[in-house]
CSV table of N, CA and C in Angstrom, one decimal:
chain,number,residue,atom,x,y,z
A,1227,UNK,N,20.6,-6.9,4.2
A,1227,UNK,CA,21.2,-7.0,5.5
A,1227,UNK,C,21.6,-8.5,5.9
A,1228,UNK,N,22.8,-8.6,6.5
A,1228,UNK,CA,23.3,-9.9,6.9
A,1228,UNK,C,22.6,-10.3,8.1
A,1229,UNK,N,22.4,-11.7,8.2
A,1229,UNK,CA,21.8,-12.3,9.4
A,1229,UNK,C,20.4,-11.8,9.7
A,1230,UNK,N,19.6,-11.6,8.6
A,1230,UNK,CA,18.2,-11.3,8.7
A,1230,UNK,C,17.4,-12.5,8.7
A,1231,UNK,N,16.7,-12.8,9.7
A,1231,UNK,CA,15.9,-14.1,9.8
A,1231,UNK,C,14.9,-14.2,8.7
A,1232,UNK,N,14.2,-13.2,8.4
A,1232,UNK,CA,13.1,-13.2,7.4
A,1232,UNK,C,13.7,-13.4,6.0
A,1233,UNK,N,14.8,-12.7,5.7
A,1233,UNK,CA,15.4,-12.9,4.4
A,1233,UNK,C,16.0,-14.3,4.3
A,1234,UNK,N,16.6,-14.8,5.4
A,1234,UNK,CA,17.2,-16.1,5.4
A,1234,UNK,C,16.1,-17.2,5.2
A,1235,UNK,N,14.9,-17.0,5.8
A,1235,UNK,CA,13.8,-17.9,5.7
A,1235,UNK,C,13.2,-18.0,4.3
A,1236,UNK,N,13.1,-16.8,3.6
A,1236,UNK,CA,12.4,-16.7,2.4
A,1236,UNK,C,13.3,-16.6,1.1
A,1237,UNK,N,14.6,-16.5,1.3
A,1237,UNK,CA,15.5,-16.2,0.2
A,1237,UNK,C,15.4,-17.3,-1.0
A,1238,UNK,N,15.1,-18.5,-0.6
A,1238,UNK,CA,15.0,-19.6,-1.6
A,1238,UNK,C,13.6,-19.7,-2.2
A,1239,UNK,N,12.7,-19.0,-1.6
A,1239,UNK,CA,11.3,-19.1,-2.1
A,1239,UNK,C,10.8,-17.9,-2.9
A,1240,UNK,N,11.3,-16.7,-2.7
A,1240,UNK,CA,10.8,-15.6,-3.4
A,1240,UNK,C,12.1,-14.7,-3.8
A,1241,UNK,N,11.9,-13.9,-4.8
A,1241,UNK,CA,12.9,-13.0,-5.2
A,1241,UNK,C,13.0,-11.8,-4.2
A,1242,UNK,N,14.1,-11.6,-3.6
A,1242,UNK,CA,14.2,-10.5,-2.6
A,1242,UNK,C,15.2,-9.5,-3.0
A,1243,UNK,N,14.8,-8.2,-2.9
A,1243,UNK,CA,15.7,-7.1,-3.3
A,1243,UNK,C,15.8,-6.3,-2.0
A,1244,UNK,N,17.0,-6.0,-1.6
A,1244,UNK,CA,17.3,-5.3,-0.3
A,1244,UNK,C,17.9,-4.0,-0.6
A,1245,UNK,N,18.0,-3.1,0.4
A,1245,UNK,CA,18.6,-1.8,0.2
A,1245,UNK,C,18.6,-1.0,1.5
A,1246,UNK,N,18.8,0.2,1.4
A,1246,UNK,CA,18.9,1.1,2.5
A,1246,UNK,C,17.6,1.2,3.3
A,1247,UNK,N,17.7,1.1,4.6
A,1247,UNK,CA,16.6,1.1,5.5
A,1247,UNK,C,15.9,2.5,5.5
A,1248,UNK,N,16.8,3.5,5.4
A,1248,UNK,CA,16.3,4.9,5.5
A,1248,UNK,C,15.9,5.5,4.1
A,1249,UNK,N,16.6,5.0,3.0
A,1249,UNK,CA,16.3,5.5,1.7
A,1249,UNK,C,15.3,4.5,1.0
A,1250,UNK,N,14.1,4.5,1.4
A,1250,UNK,CA,13.1,3.5,0.9
A,1250,UNK,C,12.9,3.7,-0.6
A,1251,UNK,N,12.9,5.0,-1.0
A,1251,UNK,CA,12.8,5.3,-2.5
A,1251,UNK,C,13.8,4.5,-3.3
A,1252,UNK,N,15.0,4.5,-2.8
A,1252,UNK,CA,16.1,3.7,-3.6
A,1252,UNK,C,15.7,2.2,-3.7
A,1253,UNK,N,15.1,1.7,-2.7
A,1253,UNK,CA,14.7,0.3,-2.7
A,1253,UNK,C,13.6,0.1,-3.8
A,1254,UNK,N,12.6,1.0,-3.9
A,1254,UNK,CA,11.6,0.9,-4.9
A,1254,UNK,C,12.2,1.0,-6.3
A,1255,UNK,N,13.2,1.9,-6.5
A,1255,UNK,CA,13.9,2.0,-7.7
A,1255,UNK,C,14.6,0.7,-8.0
A,1256,UNK,N,15.3,0.1,-7.0
A,1256,UNK,CA,16.0,-1.1,-7.2
A,1256,UNK,C,15.1,-2.3,-7.6
A,1257,UNK,N,13.9,-2.3,-7.0
A,1257,UNK,CA,12.9,-3.3,-7.4
A,1257,UNK,C,12.4,-3.1,-8.8
A,1258,UNK,N,12.2,-1.9,-9.2
A,1258,UNK,CA,11.8,-1.6,-10.6
A,1258,UNK,C,12.8,-2.0,-11.6
A,1259,UNK,N,14.1,-1.7,-11.3
A,1259,UNK,CA,15.2,-2.1,-12.2
A,1259,UNK,C,15.4,-3.6,-12.2
A,1260,UNK,N,15.2,-4.2,-11.1
A,1260,UNK,CA,15.4,-5.7,-11.0
A,1260,UNK,C,14.3,-6.4,-11.8
A,1261,UNK,N,13.1,-5.9,-11.7
A,1261,UNK,CA,12.0,-6.6,-12.4
A,1261,UNK,C,11.6,-6.1,-13.8
A,1262,UNK,N,12.0,-4.8,-14.0
A,1262,UNK,CA,11.7,-4.2,-15.3
A,1262,UNK,C,10.2,-3.8,-15.3
A,1263,UNK,N,9.6,-3.7,-14.2
A,1263,UNK,CA,8.1,-3.4,-14.1
A,1263,UNK,C,7.8,-2.0,-14.6
A,1264,UNK,N,6.7,-1.9,-15.3
A,1264,UNK,CA,6.2,-0.6,-15.7
A,1264,UNK,C,5.5,0.2,-14.6
A,1265,UNK,N,5.1,-0.5,-13.6
A,1265,UNK,CA,4.4,0.1,-12.4
A,1265,UNK,C,4.9,-0.5,-11.2
A,1266,UNK,N,4.9,0.2,-10.1
A,1266,UNK,CA,5.2,-0.3,-8.8
A,1266,UNK,C,4.0,0.0,-7.9
A,1267,UNK,N,3.5,-1.0,-7.1
A,1267,UNK,CA,2.4,-0.8,-6.2
A,1267,UNK,C,3.1,-0.5,-4.8
A,1268,UNK,N,2.7,0.5,-4.2
A,1268,UNK,CA,3.2,0.9,-2.8
A,1268,UNK,C,2.1,0.6,-1.8
A,1269,UNK,N,2.4,-0.3,-0.9
A,1269,UNK,CA,1.6,-0.5,0.3
A,1269,UNK,C,2.6,-0.5,1.5
A,1270,UNK,N,2.1,-0.2,2.6
A,1270,UNK,CA,3.0,0.0,3.8
A,1270,UNK,C,2.6,-1.1,4.8
A,1271,UNK,N,3.6,-1.4,5.6
A,1271,UNK,CA,3.5,-2.4,6.6
A,1271,UNK,C,2.5,-2.0,7.8
A,1272,UNK,N,2.2,-0.8,7.9
A,1272,UNK,CA,1.3,-0.4,8.9
A,1272,UNK,C,-0.2,-0.5,8.5
A,1273,UNK,N,-0.4,-1.1,7.3
A,1273,UNK,CA,-1.7,-1.4,6.8
A,1273,UNK,C,-2.0,-2.9,6.6
A,1274,UNK,N,-2.0,-3.7,7.6
A,1274,UNK,CA,-2.1,-5.1,7.5
A,1274,UNK,C,-3.4,-5.6,7.0
A,1275,UNK,N,-4.5,-4.8,7.1
A,1275,UNK,CA,-5.8,-5.2,6.7
A,1275,UNK,C,-6.2,-4.6,5.4
A,1276,UNK,N,-5.3,-4.1,4.6
A,1276,UNK,CA,-5.6,-3.6,3.3
A,1276,UNK,C,-6.3,-4.6,2.4
A,1277,UNK,N,-7.5,-4.4,2.0
A,1277,UNK,CA,-8.2,-5.4,1.2
A,1277,UNK,C,-7.7,-5.5,-0.2
A,1278,UNK,N,-7.7,-6.7,-0.7
A,1278,UNK,CA,-7.2,-7.0,-2.1
A,1278,UNK,C,-7.9,-6.1,-3.1
A,1279,UNK,N,-9.2,-5.9,-2.9
A,1279,UNK,CA,-10.0,-5.2,-4.0
A,1279,UNK,C,-9.5,-3.7,-4.1
A,1280,UNK,N,-9.0,-3.2,-3.0
A,1280,UNK,CA,-8.4,-1.8,-3.1
A,1280,UNK,C,-7.2,-1.8,-4.0
A,1281,UNK,N,-6.3,-2.7,-3.8
A,1281,UNK,CA,-5.1,-2.8,-4.6
A,1281,UNK,C,-5.5,-3.1,-6.1
A,1282,UNK,N,-6.4,-4.0,-6.3
A,1282,UNK,CA,-6.8,-4.3,-7.7
A,1282,UNK,C,-7.4,-3.1,-8.4
A,1283,UNK,N,-8.2,-2.3,-7.7
A,1283,UNK,CA,-8.8,-1.1,-8.2
A,1283,UNK,C,-7.7,-0.1,-8.7
A,1284,UNK,N,-6.7,0.1,-7.8
A,1284,UNK,CA,-5.6,1.0,-8.1
A,1284,UNK,C,-4.8,0.5,-9.4
A,1285,UNK,N,-4.6,-0.8,-9.4
A,1285,UNK,CA,-3.8,-1.3,-10.6
A,1285,UNK,C,-4.7,-1.2,-11.9
A,1286,UNK,N,-5.9,-1.5,-11.8
A,1286,UNK,CA,-6.8,-1.3,-13.0
A,1286,UNK,C,-6.8,0.1,-13.5
A,1287,UNK,N,-6.9,1.1,-12.6
A,1287,UNK,CA,-6.9,2.5,-13.0
A,1287,UNK,C,-5.6,2.8,-13.6
A,1288,UNK,N,-4.5,2.4,-13.0
A,1288,UNK,CA,-3.1,2.7,-13.5
A,1288,UNK,C,-2.9,2.1,-14.8
A,1289,UNK,N,-3.4,1.0,-15.1
A,1289,UNK,CA,-3.2,0.3,-16.4
A,1289,UNK,C,-3.8,1.0,-17.5
A,1290,UNK,N,-4.6,2.0,-17.3
A,1290,UNK,CA,-5.2,2.8,-18.4
A,1290,UNK,C,-4.3,4.0,-18.8
A,1291,UNK,N,-3.0,3.9,-18.4
A,1291,UNK,CA,-2.0,4.9,-18.8
A,1291,UNK,C,-1.7,6.0,-17.8
A,1292,UNK,N,-2.0,5.7,-16.6
A,1292,UNK,CA,-1.8,6.7,-15.5
A,1292,UNK,C,-0.4,6.6,-15.0
A,1293,UNK,N,0.1,7.7,-14.5
A,1293,UNK,CA,1.4,7.7,-13.8
A,1293,UNK,C,1.4,7.6,-12.3
A,1294,UNK,N,0.2,8.0,-11.8
A,1294,UNK,CA,0.1,7.9,-10.3
A,1294,UNK,C,-1.4,7.8,-9.9
A,1295,UNK,N,-1.6,6.7,-9.2
A,1295,UNK,CA,-3.0,6.4,-8.7
A,1295,UNK,C,-2.9,6.3,-7.2
A,1296,UNK,N,-3.8,7.0,-6.5
A,1296,UNK,CA,-3.6,7.0,-5.0
A,1296,UNK,C,-5.0,7.2,-4.3
A,1297,UNK,N,-5.0,6.8,-3.1
A,1297,UNK,CA,-6.1,7.1,-2.2
A,1297,UNK,C,-5.6,7.8,-0.9
A,1298,UNK,N,-4.4,8.2,-0.9
A,1298,UNK,CA,-3.8,8.8,0.3
A,1298,UNK,C,-3.7,10.3,0.4
A,1299,UNK,N,-4.0,11.0,-0.7
A,1299,UNK,CA,-3.9,12.4,-0.7
A,1299,UNK,C,-4.9,13.0,0.2
A,1300,UNK,N,-4.5,13.7,1.3
A,1300,UNK,CA,-5.3,14.1,2.4
A,1300,UNK,C,-6.4,15.1,1.9
A,1301,UNK,N,-6.2,15.8,0.8
A,1301,UNK,CA,-7.2,16.7,0.3
A,1301,UNK,C,-8.4,16.0,-0.2
A,1302,UNK,N,-8.3,14.8,-0.7
A,1302,UNK,CA,-9.4,14.0,-1.3
A,1302,UNK,C,-9.7,12.7,-0.6
A,1303,UNK,N,-9.0,12.4,0.5
A,1303,UNK,CA,-9.0,11.1,1.1
A,1303,UNK,C,-10.4,10.8,1.6
A,1304,UNK,N,-10.9,9.6,1.2
A,1304,UNK,CA,-12.2,9.1,1.8
A,1304,UNK,C,-11.9,7.6,2.3
A,1305,UNK,N,-10.7,7.1,2.0
A,1305,UNK,CA,-10.4,5.7,2.4
A,1305,UNK,C,-10.2,5.6,3.8
A,1306,UNK,N,-10.4,4.4,4.4
A,1306,UNK,CA,-10.1,4.1,5.8
A,1306,UNK,C,-8.6,4.3,6.0
A,1307,UNK,N,-8.2,4.9,7.1
A,1307,UNK,CA,-6.8,4.9,7.4
A,1307,UNK,C,-6.4,3.5,7.7
A,1308,UNK,N,-5.5,3.0,6.8
A,1308,UNK,CA,-5.1,1.6,6.9
A,1308,UNK,C,-5.4,0.9,5.6
A,1309,UNK,N,-6.1,1.6,4.7
A,1309,UNK,CA,-6.4,1.0,3.3
A,1309,UNK,C,-5.6,1.8,2.3
A,1310,UNK,N,-4.4,2.3,2.7
A,1310,UNK,CA,-3.5,3.2,1.9
A,1310,UNK,C,-2.9,2.4,0.7
A,1311,UNK,N,-3.0,2.9,-0.5
A,1311,UNK,CA,-2.4,2.3,-1.6
A,1311,UNK,C,-2.0,3.3,-2.7
A,1312,UNK,N,-0.9,3.1,-3.3
A,1312,UNK,CA,-0.4,4.0,-4.4
A,1312,UNK,C,0.1,3.1,-5.5
A,1313,UNK,N,0.0,3.5,-6.7
A,1313,UNK,CA,0.6,2.9,-7.9
A,1313,UNK,C,1.3,4.0,-8.6
A,1314,UNK,N,2.6,3.8,-8.9
A,1314,UNK,CA,3.4,4.8,-9.5
A,1314,UNK,C,4.1,4.2,-10.8
A,1315,UNK,N,4.1,4.9,-11.9
A,1315,UNK,CA,4.7,4.5,-13.1
A,1315,UNK,C,6.2,4.5,-13.0
A,1316,UNK,N,6.8,3.7,-13.8
A,1316,UNK,CA,8.3,3.7,-13.9
A,1316,UNK,C,8.8,5.1,-14.2
A,1317,UNK,N,8.2,5.8,-15.1
A,1317,UNK,CA,8.8,7.2,-15.4
A,1317,UNK,C,8.6,8.1,-14.3
A,1318,UNK,N,7.5,8.1,-13.6
A,1318,UNK,CA,7.4,9.0,-12.4
A,1318,UNK,C,8.2,8.6,-11.3
A,1319,UNK,N,8.4,7.3,-11.1
A,1319,UNK,CA,9.3,6.8,-10.0
A,1319,UNK,C,10.7,7.3,-10.3
A,1320,UNK,N,11.2,7.2,-11.5
A,1320,UNK,CA,12.5,7.6,-11.8
A,1320,UNK,C,12.7,9.1,-11.7
A,1321,UNK,N,11.6,9.8,-12.1
A,1321,UNK,CA,11.6,11.3,-11.9
A,1321,UNK,C,11.7,11.7,-10.5
A,1322,UNK,N,11.0,11.0,-9.6
A,1322,UNK,CA,11.0,11.2,-8.2
A,1322,UNK,C,12.4,10.9,-7.6
A,1323,UNK,N,13.0,9.8,-8.1
A,1323,UNK,CA,14.3,9.4,-7.6
A,1323,UNK,C,15.4,10.4,-8.0
A,1324,UNK,N,15.3,11.0,-9.2
A,1324,UNK,CA,16.2,12.0,-9.6
A,1324,UNK,C,16.1,13.3,-8.9
A,1325,UNK,N,14.9,13.6,-8.4
A,1325,UNK,CA,14.7,14.9,-7.8
A,1325,UNK,C,14.5,15.0,-6.3
A,1326,UNK,N,14.1,13.9,-5.7
A,1326,UNK,CA,13.9,13.9,-4.2
A,1326,UNK,C,15.2,13.8,-3.5
A,1327,UNK,N,15.6,14.9,-2.9
A,1327,UNK,CA,16.9,15.0,-2.2
A,1327,UNK,C,16.7,15.0,-0.7
A,1328,UNK,N,15.6,15.4,-0.1
A,1328,UNK,CA,15.4,15.5,1.3
A,1328,UNK,C,15.3,14.0,1.8
A,1329,UNK,N,16.0,13.7,2.9
A,1329,UNK,CA,16.0,12.3,3.4
A,1329,UNK,C,14.5,11.9,3.8
A,1330,UNK,N,13.7,12.8,4.3
A,1330,UNK,CA,12.3,12.5,4.6
A,1330,UNK,C,11.6,12.0,3.4
A,1331,UNK,N,11.8,12.7,2.2
A,1331,UNK,CA,11.1,12.4,1.0
A,1331,UNK,C,11.6,11.0,0.5
A,1332,UNK,N,12.9,10.7,0.7
A,1332,UNK,CA,13.4,9.4,0.2
A,1332,UNK,C,12.9,8.3,1.1
A,1333,UNK,N,12.7,8.6,2.4
A,1333,UNK,CA,12.2,7.6,3.3
A,1333,UNK,C,10.7,7.3,3.1
A,1334,UNK,N,9.9,8.3,2.7
A,1334,UNK,CA,8.5,8.2,2.6
A,1334,UNK,C,8.0,8.0,1.1
A,1335,UNK,N,9.0,7.9,0.2
A,1335,UNK,CA,8.8,7.5,-1.2
A,1335,UNK,C,8.1,8.5,-2.1
A,1336,UNK,N,6.8,8.8,-1.7
A,1336,UNK,CA,6.0,9.6,-2.7
A,1336,UNK,C,5.7,11.0,-2.2
A,1337,UNK,N,6.2,11.4,-1.0
A,1337,UNK,CA,5.9,12.8,-0.5
A,1337,UNK,C,6.4,13.9,-1.5
A,1338,UNK,N,7.6,13.7,-2.0
A,1338,UNK,CA,8.1,14.7,-3.0
A,1338,UNK,C,7.2,14.7,-4.2
A,1339,UNK,N,6.9,13.5,-4.7
A,1339,UNK,CA,6.0,13.4,-5.9
A,1339,UNK,C,4.7,14.2,-5.7
A,1340,UNK,N,4.1,14.0,-4.6
A,1340,UNK,CA,2.8,14.6,-4.3
A,1340,UNK,C,2.9,16.1,-4.2
A,1341,UNK,N,4.0,16.6,-3.7
A,1341,UNK,CA,4.2,18.1,-3.6
A,1341,UNK,C,4.7,18.7,-5.0
A,1342,UNK,N,5.3,17.9,-5.8
A,1342,UNK,CA,5.9,18.4,-7.0
A,1342,UNK,C,5.5,17.6,-8.3
A,1343,UNK,N,4.3,17.3,-8.4
A,1343,UNK,CA,3.8,16.4,-9.5
A,1343,UNK,C,4.1,17.1,-10.8
A,1344,UNK,N,4.9,16.4,-11.7
A,1344,UNK,CA,5.2,17.0,-13.0
A,1344,UNK,C,3.9,17.2,-13.8
A,1345,UNK,N,3.9,18.3,-14.6
A,1345,UNK,CA,2.7,18.6,-15.4
A,1345,UNK,C,2.3,17.5,-16.4
A,1346,UNK,N,3.3,16.7,-16.8
A,1346,UNK,CA,3.0,15.6,-17.8
A,1346,UNK,C,2.4,14.4,-17.1
A,1347,UNK,N,2.5,14.3,-15.8
A,1347,UNK,CA,2.0,13.1,-15.1
A,1347,UNK,C,0.4,13.0,-15.2
A,1348,UNK,N,0.0,11.8,-15.5
A,1348,UNK,CA,-1.5,11.6,-15.4
A,1348,UNK,C,-1.8,11.0,-14.1
A,1349,UNK,N,-2.6,11.7,-13.3
A,1349,UNK,CA,-2.9,11.4,-11.9
A,1349,UNK,C,-4.4,11.0,-11.7
A,1350,UNK,N,-4.6,10.0,-11.0
A,1350,UNK,CA,-6.0,9.7,-10.6
A,1350,UNK,C,-6.1,9.4,-9.1
A,1351,UNK,N,-7.2,10.0,-8.5
A,1351,UNK,CA,-7.4,9.8,-7.1
A,1351,UNK,C,-8.6,8.8,-6.9
A,1352,UNK,N,-8.4,7.8,-6.1
A,1352,UNK,CA,-9.5,6.8,-5.8
A,1352,UNK,C,-10.2,7.4,-4.7
A,1353,UNK,N,-11.5,7.7,-4.9
A,1353,UNK,CA,-12.4,8.3,-3.9
A,1353,UNK,C,-13.6,7.5,-3.7
A,1354,UNK,N,-13.9,7.2,-2.5
A,1354,UNK,CA,-15.1,6.4,-2.2
A,1354,UNK,C,-16.3,7.3,-2.2
A,1355,UNK,N,-17.5,6.8,-2.5
A,1355,UNK,CA,-18.7,7.6,-2.5
A,1355,UNK,C,-19.1,8.0,-1.1
A,1356,UNK,N,-18.6,7.3,-0.1
A,1356,UNK,CA,-18.8,7.7,1.3
A,1356,UNK,C,-17.5,7.9,2.0
A,1357,UNK,N,-17.4,8.9,2.8
A,1357,UNK,CA,-16.1,9.2,3.4
A,1357,UNK,C,-15.9,8.3,4.7
A,1358,UNK,N,-14.9,7.4,4.6
A,1358,UNK,CA,-14.5,6.5,5.7
A,1358,UNK,C,-13.2,6.9,6.3
A,1359,UNK,N,-12.7,8.1,6.0
A,1359,UNK,CA,-11.4,8.5,6.4
A,1359,UNK,C,-11.2,8.6,7.9
A,1360,UNK,N,-12.3,8.7,8.6
A,1360,UNK,CA,-12.3,8.9,10.1
A,1360,UNK,C,-12.1,7.5,10.8
A,1361,UNK,N,-12.2,6.4,10.0
A,1361,UNK,CA,-12.0,5.1,10.6
A,1361,UNK,C,-10.5,4.8,10.5
A,1362,UNK,N,-10.0,4.1,11.6
A,1362,UNK,CA,-8.5,3.8,11.6
A,1362,UNK,C,-8.3,2.3,11.8
A,1363,UNK,N,-7.7,1.7,10.8
A,1363,UNK,CA,-7.3,0.3,10.8
A,1363,UNK,C,-5.8,0.1,10.6
A,1364,UNK,N,-5.1,1.2,10.6
A,1364,UNK,CA,-3.6,1.1,10.5
A,1364,UNK,C,-3.1,0.8,11.8
A,1365,UNK,N,-1.8,0.3,11.8
A,1365,UNK,CA,-1.2,-0.1,13.1
A,1365,UNK,C,0.1,0.8,13.3
A,1366,UNK,N,-0.1,1.7,14.2
A,1366,UNK,CA,1.0,2.6,14.5
A,1366,UNK,C,1.4,2.5,16.0
A,1367,UNK,N,0.5,2.0,16.8
A,1367,UNK,CA,0.8,1.9,18.2
A,1367,UNK,C,0.4,0.5,18.7
A,1368,UNK,N,0.8,0.2,20.0
A,1368,UNK,CA,0.3,-1.1,20.6
A,1368,UNK,C,-1.2,-1.1,20.7
A,1369,UNK,N,-1.8,0.0,21.0
A,1369,UNK,CA,-3.3,0.0,21.1
A,1369,UNK,C,-3.9,-0.3,19.7
A,1370,UNK,N,-3.3,0.3,18.6
A,1370,UNK,CA,-3.8,0.0,17.3
A,1370,UNK,C,-3.7,-1.5,17.0
A,1371,UNK,N,-2.6,-2.1,17.4
A,1371,UNK,CA,-2.4,-3.5,17.2
A,1371,UNK,C,-3.4,-4.4,17.9
A,1372,UNK,N,-3.7,-4.0,19.1
A,1372,UNK,CA,-4.7,-4.7,19.9
A,1372,UNK,C,-6.1,-4.6,19.2
A,1373,UNK,N,-6.4,-3.4,18.8
A,1373,UNK,CA,-7.7,-3.1,18.1
A,1373,UNK,C,-7.8,-4.0,16.8
A,1374,UNK,N,-6.8,-4.0,16.0
A,1374,UNK,CA,-6.8,-4.8,14.8
A,1374,UNK,C,-6.9,-6.3,15.1
A,1375,UNK,N,-6.2,-6.7,16.1
A,1375,UNK,CA,-6.3,-8.1,16.5
A,1375,UNK,C,-7.8,-8.5,16.9
A,1376,UNK,N,-8.4,-7.6,17.6
A,1376,UNK,CA,-9.8,-7.8,18.0
A,1376,UNK,C,-10.7,-7.8,16.8
A,1377,UNK,N,-10.5,-6.9,15.8
A,1377,UNK,CA,-11.3,-6.9,14.6
A,1377,UNK,C,-11.1,-8.3,13.8
A,1378,UNK,N,-9.9,-8.7,13.7
A,1378,UNK,CA,-9.6,-10.0,13.0
A,1378,UNK,C,-10.3,-11.1,13.8
A,1379,UNK,N,-10.2,-11.2,15.1
A,1379,UNK,CA,-10.8,-12.3,15.8
A,1379,UNK,C,-12.3,-12.3,15.6
A,1380,UNK,N,-13.0,-11.1,15.7
A,1380,UNK,CA,-14.4,-11.0,15.6
A,1380,UNK,C,-14.8,-11.4,14.1
A,1381,UNK,N,-14.0,-11.0,13.2
A,1381,UNK,CA,-14.3,-11.3,11.8
A,1381,UNK,C,-14.2,-12.9,11.6
A,1382,UNK,N,-13.2,-13.5,12.1
A,1382,UNK,CA,-13.0,-14.9,12.0
A,1382,UNK,C,-14.2,-15.7,12.6
A,1383,UNK,N,-14.7,-15.1,13.7
A,1383,UNK,CA,-15.9,-15.7,14.4
A,1383,UNK,C,-17.1,-15.7,13.4
A,1384,UNK,N,-17.3,-14.5,12.8
A,1384,UNK,CA,-18.4,-14.4,11.9
A,1384,UNK,C,-18.3,-15.2,10.6
A,1385,UNK,N,-17.1,-15.4,10.1
A,1385,UNK,CA,-16.9,-16.2,9.0
A,1385,UNK,C,-17.2,-17.7,9.3
A,1386,UNK,N,-16.7,-18.1,10.5
A,1386,UNK,CA,-16.9,-19.5,10.9
A,1386,UNK,C,-18.4,-19.7,11.2
A,1387,UNK,N,-19.1,-18.8,11.7
A,1387,UNK,CA,-20.5,-18.9,12.0
A,1387,UNK,C,-21.3,-19.0,10.6
A,1388,UNK,N,-20.9,-18.2,9.7
A,1388,UNK,CA,-21.6,-18.3,8.3
A,1388,UNK,C,-21.3,-19.6,7.7
A,1389,UNK,N,-20.1,-20.1,7.8
A,1389,UNK,CA,-19.8,-21.4,7.2
A,1389,UNK,C,-20.6,-22.5,7.9
A,1390,UNK,N,-20.7,-22.5,9.2
A,1390,UNK,CA,-21.5,-23.5,9.9
A,1390,UNK,C,-23.0,-23.4,9.6
A,1391,UNK,N,-23.5,-22.2,9.3
A,1391,UNK,CA,-24.9,-21.9,9.0
A,1391,UNK,C,-25.3,-22.6,7.7
A,1392,UNK,N,-24.5,-22.4,6.7
A,1392,UNK,CA,-24.9,-22.8,5.3
A,1392,UNK,C,-23.8,-23.6,4.6
A,1393,UNK,N,-22.7,-23.9,5.3
A,1393,UNK,CA,-21.6,-24.7,4.6
A,1393,UNK,C,-20.5,-23.8,4.2
A,1394,UNK,N,-19.4,-24.4,4.0
A,1394,UNK,CA,-18.1,-23.6,3.7
A,1394,UNK,C,-18.3,-22.8,2.4
A,1395,UNK,N,-19.0,-23.4,1.4
A,1395,UNK,CA,-19.2,-22.7,0.1
A,1395,UNK,C,-20.2,-21.5,0.2
A,1396,UNK,N,-20.8,-21.3,1.3
A,1396,UNK,CA,-21.8,-20.2,1.5
A,1396,UNK,C,-21.1,-18.9,1.7
A,1397,UNK,N,-19.8,-18.9,2.0
A,1397,UNK,CA,-19.1,-17.6,2.3
A,1397,UNK,C,-18.4,-17.1,1.1
A,1398,UNK,N,-18.7,-15.9,0.7
A,1398,UNK,CA,-18.1,-15.2,-0.4
A,1398,UNK,C,-17.5,-13.9,0.1
A,1399,UNK,N,-16.2,-13.8,-0.2
A,1399,UNK,CA,-15.5,-12.6,0.4
A,1399,UNK,C,-15.6,-11.4,-0.6
A,1400,UNK,N,-15.8,-10.2,0.0
A,1400,UNK,CA,-16.0,-9.0,-0.7
A,1400,UNK,C,-14.8,-8.7,-1.6
């Protein structure tokens, strides 16, 4: 997009691939082709508190030869709403791109895939030993944004308190 402040600000600092705002799947395919990546990690902007360890776990599982690794399938979901993560292989991404025709499937990237998983695809579901799916940390409304801001502020207070208690090196992040 022309005259995009974020793209203009970051264009010289990171590699940016742009595309259709409504056909998000085509943007994922463009990124895959641009980078030559064997896997694409899908995280969404409504999950600003997605912990690094969740993404790392998905990548580690996918690297064992999987085509699709997810914690978002509602049938098996135990992850906090807001810790959504998917990893999709190049071959499954291209299969999805070739077959997903409905605009909603192209906007939401993996909905077609989850409904029409090819028999050859190796799929793994990340499931927590405790069901946290009733907790919401995603940001879909103004109220959600305020709740997340409160969580972040309280967390910063606790981190600062721990650092004051035993020093900056006493804090280890999960």
